[in-house]
Amino acid sequence: MDKFFRRPGLIVAVILVITAFFALQVPELEINNNIKVFIPEDNPSRVAYEDLKDTFGSQEQVDIAITSDQETILRPEALSTIREITDRLDSLDTVVDVQSVTNADFIEGTAEGMRSSSLLEEGEITADTVAQVRRRILAWPTVYEDSIISEDFASTQILVDLLKDANADDREEFYAQAKRIISEYEDSGLQFYMAGDPVITVLLREYMLGDLLYLIPMVTIVVLLALFLSFRNFSGVILPMITVLTSTVWALGVMSLFDLYFSMISTVIPVLLIAVGSAYVIHIFNHYYDGVRAQGGEPGRERHRELVLETLRKIGPPVAMSALTTAAGFASIATSAIAPMRHFGLINAVGVISALIITLTFVPALLLLRKHALRGQGF
């Protein structure tokens, strides 16, 4: 051990280079917010779903529900707004088909046979046009009611079919465009609500990013506060945080290198690693400062070195056993049939091992580079 730490500066440099390498991989992490990843590909329900999609086309459907602040939505101004929104949505590149009360098919018998037209005829929408739409709906109530329009005519919906193989970018593009279109009609007296799997996946991504931006600083502040109350000095606060943040970067870098995507479950990985990883370095520092206090004064350079190595010899083995058992517990989750759970277990195990390696190498090396060991002194 004494030989290993003979050149602490080199150890610090190596750890920093490795950390920089992994940090460069983090921006390449893919965020997969598709809820289908939680169902194994060979699951009968998943297989049936894929077969259904191949047979009947896109299952990427978005429902835009519309309610009115008046008793009925069958009014000229409301139908004009719905028709305009329907046409604008239908022109989007990510959309295959749009169906609403303004363009739904209507079939009626004639002297020549059967005639197919739209529920709402082309041209200006007048009171007579609205009355015709009402009559047509009542002529085929089982077709239109509770599908295109509610029984009391107070609400309706626009059904949007996206591209069959719509990916995350397509869903996000559509959601942004549809939201922008709808926002232009906020003063029309109509209320709009969007639903469907594509909308859920987009919102999940937003919530996931929001959680990361909120939870990571929050847990960091809590850990910093706990460290300050425990050690009440600069190095006792900063060094543990450097350790846990570095191990988190390593874990996320490995995740990116092996093309493991970020899912809903993965959002807790950084928070968990910060909380769990800080425990190991806290044990090292606690024993180290106990030794400093036992000196009754500032130890010399050689005694300082002996104190760091002695701390590592005494606390290193139990810390290593604690980390290894924790990593084994996380690794056991890798047996799950659910892919995001496997990723969660593996990356947490990698993060814990990374925290152990950094705690037993990087932290002692930094301590050895300090000119003073007394509380309150800097590096």
PDB file of C-alpha atoms in Angstrom, residues 11-162:
ATOM      1  CA  ILE A  11      -3.203   8.705  -8.872  1.00  0.00           C
ATOM      2  CA  VAL A  12      -5.205  11.939  -8.828  1.00  0.00           C
ATOM      3  CA  ALA A  13      -4.272  12.641 -12.446  1.00  0.00           C
ATOM      4  CA  VAL A  14      -5.328   9.156 -13.595  1.00  0.00           C
ATOM      5  CA  ILE A  15      -8.676   9.398 -11.796  1.00  0.00           C
ATOM      6  CA  LEU A  16      -9.322  12.827 -13.319  1.00  0.00           C
ATOM      7  CA  VAL A  17      -8.519  11.567 -16.821  1.00  0.00           C
ATOM      8  CA  ILE A  18     -10.873   8.606 -16.404  1.00  0.00           C
ATOM      9  CA  THR A  19     -13.558  10.921 -15.069  1.00  0.00           C
ATOM     10  CA  ALA A  20     -13.129  13.288 -18.011  1.00  0.00           C
ATOM     11  CA  PHE A  21     -13.459  10.360 -20.406  1.00  0.00           C
ATOM     12  CA  PHE A  22     -16.701   9.177 -18.814  1.00  0.00           C
ATOM     13  CA  ALA A  23     -18.015  12.747 -18.593  1.00  0.00           C
ATOM     14  CA  LEU A  24     -17.686  13.049 -22.364  1.00  0.00           C
ATOM     15  CA  GLN A  25     -19.965  10.016 -22.765  1.00  0.00           C
ATOM     16  CA  VAL A  26     -22.766  11.363 -20.565  1.00  0.00           C
ATOM     17  CA  PRO A  27     -24.260  13.762 -23.185  1.00  0.00           C
ATOM     18  CA  GLU A  28     -24.759  10.749 -25.480  1.00  0.00           C
ATOM     19  CA  LEU A  29     -27.133   9.078 -23.016  1.00  0.00           C
ATOM     20  CA  GLU A  30     -30.462   8.244 -24.623  1.00  0.00           C
ATOM     21  CA  ILE A  31     -33.658   8.988 -22.720  1.00  0.00           C
ATOM     22  CA  ASN A  32     -36.211   6.306 -23.572  1.00  0.00           C
ATOM     23  CA  ASN A  33     -39.588   7.369 -22.227  1.00  0.00           C
ATOM     24  CA  ASN A  34     -41.599   4.725 -24.084  1.00  0.00           C
ATOM     25  CA  ILE A  35     -43.666   2.736 -21.594  1.00  0.00           C
ATOM     26  CA  LYS A  36     -43.445  -0.342 -23.853  1.00  0.00           C
ATOM     27  CA  VAL A  37     -39.871  -0.966 -22.664  1.00  0.00           C
ATOM     28  CA  PHE A  38     -41.336  -2.221 -19.389  1.00  0.00           C
ATOM     29  CA  ILE A  39     -42.938  -5.165 -21.198  1.00  0.00           C
ATOM     30  CA  PRO A  40     -40.527  -7.912 -22.391  1.00  0.00           C
ATOM     31  CA  GLU A  41     -40.437  -8.311 -26.171  1.00  0.00           C
ATOM     32  CA  ASP A  42     -41.436 -11.985 -25.949  1.00  0.00           C
ATOM     33  CA  ASN A  43     -44.411 -11.300 -23.688  1.00  0.00           C
ATOM     34  CA  PRO A  44     -47.628 -12.588 -25.362  1.00  0.00           C
ATOM     35  CA  SER A  45     -49.368  -9.242 -24.895  1.00  0.00           C
ATOM     36  CA  ARG A  46     -46.431  -7.373 -26.455  1.00  0.00           C
ATOM     37  CA  VAL A  47     -46.307  -9.828 -29.370  1.00  0.00           C
ATOM     38  CA  ALA A  48     -50.063  -9.500 -29.916  1.00  0.00           C
ATOM     39  CA  TYR A  49     -49.764  -5.723 -29.856  1.00  0.00           C
ATOM     40  CA  GLU A  50     -47.003  -5.731 -32.474  1.00  0.00           C
ATOM     41  CA  ASP A  51     -49.023  -8.104 -34.683  1.00  0.00           C
ATOM     42  CA  LEU A  52     -52.040  -5.852 -34.352  1.00  0.00           C
ATOM     43  CA  LYS A  53     -49.977  -2.859 -35.375  1.00  0.00           C
ATOM     44  CA  ASP A  54     -48.591  -4.696 -38.403  1.00  0.00           C
ATOM     45  CA  THR A  55     -52.079  -5.765 -39.486  1.00  0.00           C
ATOM     46  CA  PHE A  56     -54.099  -2.622 -38.872  1.00  0.00           C
ATOM     47  CA  GLY A  57     -51.485   0.095 -39.103  1.00  0.00           C
ATOM     48  CA  SER A  58     -50.449   2.784 -36.668  1.00  0.00           C
ATOM     49  CA  GLN A  59     -51.426   2.440 -33.032  1.00  0.00           C
ATOM     50  CA  GLU A  60     -49.807   5.788 -32.343  1.00  0.00           C
ATOM     51  CA  GLN A  61     -53.027   7.677 -31.725  1.00  0.00           C
ATOM     52  CA  VAL A  62     -53.583  10.969 -29.940  1.00  0.00           C
ATOM     53  CA  ASP A  63     -56.981  12.070 -28.662  1.00  0.00           C
ATOM     54  CA  ILE A  64     -57.696  15.782 -28.410  1.00  0.00           C
ATOM     55  CA  ALA A  65     -60.818  16.196 -26.301  1.00  0.00           C
ATOM     56  CA  ILE A  66     -62.766  19.433 -26.702  1.00  0.00           C
ATOM     57  CA  THR A  67     -65.369  20.822 -24.353  1.00  0.00           C
ATOM     58  CA  SER A  68     -67.377  24.018 -24.575  1.00  0.00           C
ATOM     59  CA  ASP A  69     -68.299  26.706 -22.080  1.00  0.00           C
ATOM     60  CA  GLN A  70     -71.788  26.606 -23.577  1.00  0.00           C
ATOM     61  CA  GLU A  71     -74.455  23.903 -23.529  1.00  0.00           C
ATOM     62  CA  THR A  72     -73.585  22.423 -26.917  1.00  0.00           C
ATOM     63  CA  ILE A  73     -70.543  22.242 -29.107  1.00  0.00           C
ATOM     64  CA  LEU A  74     -72.718  22.076 -32.224  1.00  0.00           C
ATOM     65  CA  ARG A  75     -72.484  25.780 -32.996  1.00  0.00           C
ATOM     66  CA  PRO A  76     -71.206  27.459 -36.179  1.00  0.00           C
ATOM     67  CA  GLU A  77     -68.256  29.175 -34.499  1.00  0.00           C
ATOM     68  CA  ALA A  78     -67.230  26.026 -32.561  1.00  0.00           C
ATOM     69  CA  LEU A  79     -67.455  23.769 -35.616  1.00  0.00           C
ATOM     70  CA  SER A  80     -65.483  26.294 -37.657  1.00  0.00           C
ATOM     71  CA  THR A  81     -62.713  26.216 -35.057  1.00  0.00           C
ATOM     72  CA  ILE A  82     -62.706  22.410 -34.928  1.00  0.00           C
ATOM     73  CA  ARG A  83     -62.576  22.146 -38.721  1.00  0.00           C
ATOM     74  CA  GLU A  84     -59.679  24.582 -38.881  1.00  0.00           C
ATOM     75  CA  ILE A  85     -57.733  22.675 -36.210  1.00  0.00           C
ATOM     76  CA  THR A  86     -58.483  19.377 -37.969  1.00  0.00           C
ATOM     77  CA  ASP A  87     -57.122  20.688 -41.283  1.00  0.00           C
ATOM     78  CA  ARG A  88     -54.001  22.115 -39.663  1.00  0.00           C
ATOM     79  CA  LEU A  89     -53.249  18.886 -37.800  1.00  0.00           C
ATOM     80  CA  ASP A  90     -53.779  16.867 -40.975  1.00  0.00           C
ATOM     81  CA  SER A  91     -51.081  18.908 -42.728  1.00  0.00           C
ATOM     82  CA  LEU A  92     -48.355  17.944 -40.237  1.00  0.00           C
ATOM     83  CA  ASP A  93     -45.589  15.636 -41.503  1.00  0.00           C
ATOM     84  CA  THR A  94     -45.881  13.298 -38.522  1.00  0.00           C
ATOM     85  CA  VAL A  95     -49.625  12.735 -39.006  1.00  0.00           C
ATOM     86  CA  VAL A  96     -51.215   9.975 -41.105  1.00  0.00           C
ATOM     87  CA  ASP A  97     -54.893  10.668 -40.515  1.00  0.00           C
ATOM     88  CA  VAL A  98     -57.164  13.005 -38.559  1.00  0.00           C
ATOM     89  CA  GLN A  99     -60.814  12.393 -37.794  1.00  0.00           C
ATOM     90  CA  SER A 100     -63.252  14.738 -36.108  1.00  0.00           C
ATOM     91  CA  VAL A 101     -66.905  15.720 -36.181  1.00  0.00           C
ATOM     92  CA  THR A 102     -66.111  17.961 -39.147  1.00  0.00           C
ATOM     93  CA  ASN A 103     -64.727  15.298 -41.493  1.00  0.00           C
ATOM     94  CA  ALA A 104     -66.111  11.983 -40.242  1.00  0.00           C
ATOM     95  CA  ASP A 105     -67.726   9.847 -42.953  1.00  0.00           C
ATOM     96  CA  PHE A 106     -71.487   9.851 -43.336  1.00  0.00           C
ATOM     97  CA  ILE A 107     -73.265   7.248 -45.484  1.00  0.00           C
ATOM     98  CA  GLU A 108     -76.855   7.694 -46.592  1.00  0.00           C
ATOM     99  CA  GLY A 109     -79.185   5.961 -49.010  1.00  0.00           C
ATOM    100  CA  THR A 110     -80.231   7.615 -52.252  1.00  0.00           C
ATOM    101  CA  ALA A 111     -82.358   6.685 -55.258  1.00  0.00           C
ATOM    102  CA  GLU A 112     -79.205   5.535 -57.017  1.00  0.00           C
ATOM    103  CA  GLY A 113     -77.927   3.509 -54.064  1.00  0.00           C
ATOM    104  CA  MET A 114     -75.587   4.786 -51.321  1.00  0.00           C
ATOM    105  CA  ARG A 115     -73.820   8.121 -51.033  1.00  0.00           C
ATOM    106  CA  SER A 116     -70.755   8.778 -48.896  1.00  0.00           C
ATOM    107  CA  SER A 117     -69.897  12.272 -47.731  1.00  0.00           C
ATOM    108  CA  SER A 118     -68.565  14.082 -44.680  1.00  0.00           C
ATOM    109  CA  LEU A 119     -70.669  14.570 -41.587  1.00  0.00           C
ATOM    110  CA  LEU A 120     -70.116  18.291 -42.060  1.00  0.00           C
ATOM    111  CA  GLU A 121     -70.437  19.462 -45.655  1.00  0.00           C
ATOM    112  CA  GLU A 122     -67.876  21.785 -47.210  1.00  0.00           C
ATOM    113  CA  GLY A 123     -68.563  25.495 -47.301  1.00  0.00           C
ATOM    114  CA  GLU A 124     -69.770  28.084 -44.844  1.00  0.00           C
ATOM    115  CA  ILE A 125     -71.101  26.747 -41.558  1.00  0.00           C
ATOM    116  CA  THR A 126     -74.540  28.160 -40.814  1.00  0.00           C
ATOM    117  CA  ALA A 127     -77.372  27.309 -38.447  1.00  0.00           C
ATOM    118  CA  ASP A 128     -78.863  25.100 -41.158  1.00  0.00           C
ATOM    119  CA  THR A 129     -75.533  23.286 -41.557  1.00  0.00           C
ATOM    120  CA  VAL A 130     -75.387  22.653 -37.820  1.00  0.00           C
ATOM    121  CA  ALA A 131     -78.950  21.337 -37.829  1.00  0.00           C
ATOM    122  CA  GLN A 132     -78.009  18.950 -40.639  1.00  0.00           C
ATOM    123  CA  VAL A 133     -75.022  17.659 -38.656  1.00  0.00           C
ATOM    124  CA  ARG A 134     -77.260  17.085 -35.645  1.00  0.00           C
ATOM    125  CA  ARG A 135     -79.786  15.130 -37.737  1.00  0.00           C
ATOM    126  CA  ARG A 136     -77.064  12.987 -39.245  1.00  0.00           C
ATOM    127  CA  ILE A 137     -75.586  12.155 -35.840  1.00  0.00           C
ATOM    128  CA  LEU A 138     -79.008  11.201 -34.495  1.00  0.00           C
ATOM    129  CA  ALA A 139     -79.588   9.038 -37.572  1.00  0.00           C
ATOM    130  CA  TRP A 140     -76.527   6.911 -36.640  1.00  0.00           C
ATOM    131  CA  PRO A 141     -76.128   7.432 -32.890  1.00  0.00           C
ATOM    132  CA  THR A 142     -74.248   4.181 -32.297  1.00  0.00           C
ATOM    133  CA  VAL A 143     -71.609   5.260 -34.819  1.00  0.00           C
ATOM    134  CA  TYR A 144     -70.961   8.795 -33.613  1.00  0.00           C
ATOM    135  CA  GLU A 145     -72.070   9.151 -30.000  1.00  0.00           C
ATOM    136  CA  ASP A 146     -69.389   8.479 -27.377  1.00  0.00           C
ATOM    137  CA  SER A 147     -66.916   8.202 -30.215  1.00  0.00           C
ATOM    138  CA  ILE A 148     -66.784  11.440 -32.157  1.00  0.00           C
ATOM    139  CA  ILE A 149     -69.167  13.373 -29.949  1.00  0.00           C
ATOM    140  CA  SER A 150     -70.790  12.934 -26.527  1.00  0.00           C
ATOM    141  CA  GLU A 151     -74.463  12.046 -26.126  1.00  0.00           C
ATOM    142  CA  ASP A 152     -75.333  15.515 -24.841  1.00  0.00           C
ATOM    143  CA  PHE A 153     -73.358  17.210 -27.651  1.00  0.00           C
ATOM    144  CA  ALA A 154     -71.367  19.130 -25.033  1.00  0.00           C
ATOM    145  CA  SER A 155     -67.969  17.720 -25.997  1.00  0.00           C
ATOM    146  CA  THR A 156     -66.181  16.095 -28.909  1.00  0.00           C
ATOM    147  CA  GLN A 157     -62.745  14.782 -29.787  1.00  0.00           C
ATOM    148  CA  ILE A 158     -60.242  14.850 -32.609  1.00  0.00           C
ATOM    149  CA  LEU A 159     -58.526  11.506 -33.273  1.00  0.00           C
ATOM    150  CA  VAL A 160     -55.020  11.820 -34.702  1.00  0.00           C
ATOM    151  CA  ASP A 161     -53.075   8.854 -36.104  1.00  0.00           C
ATOM    152  CA  LEU A 162     -49.313   9.380 -36.178  1.00  0.00           C
TER     153      LEU A 162
END
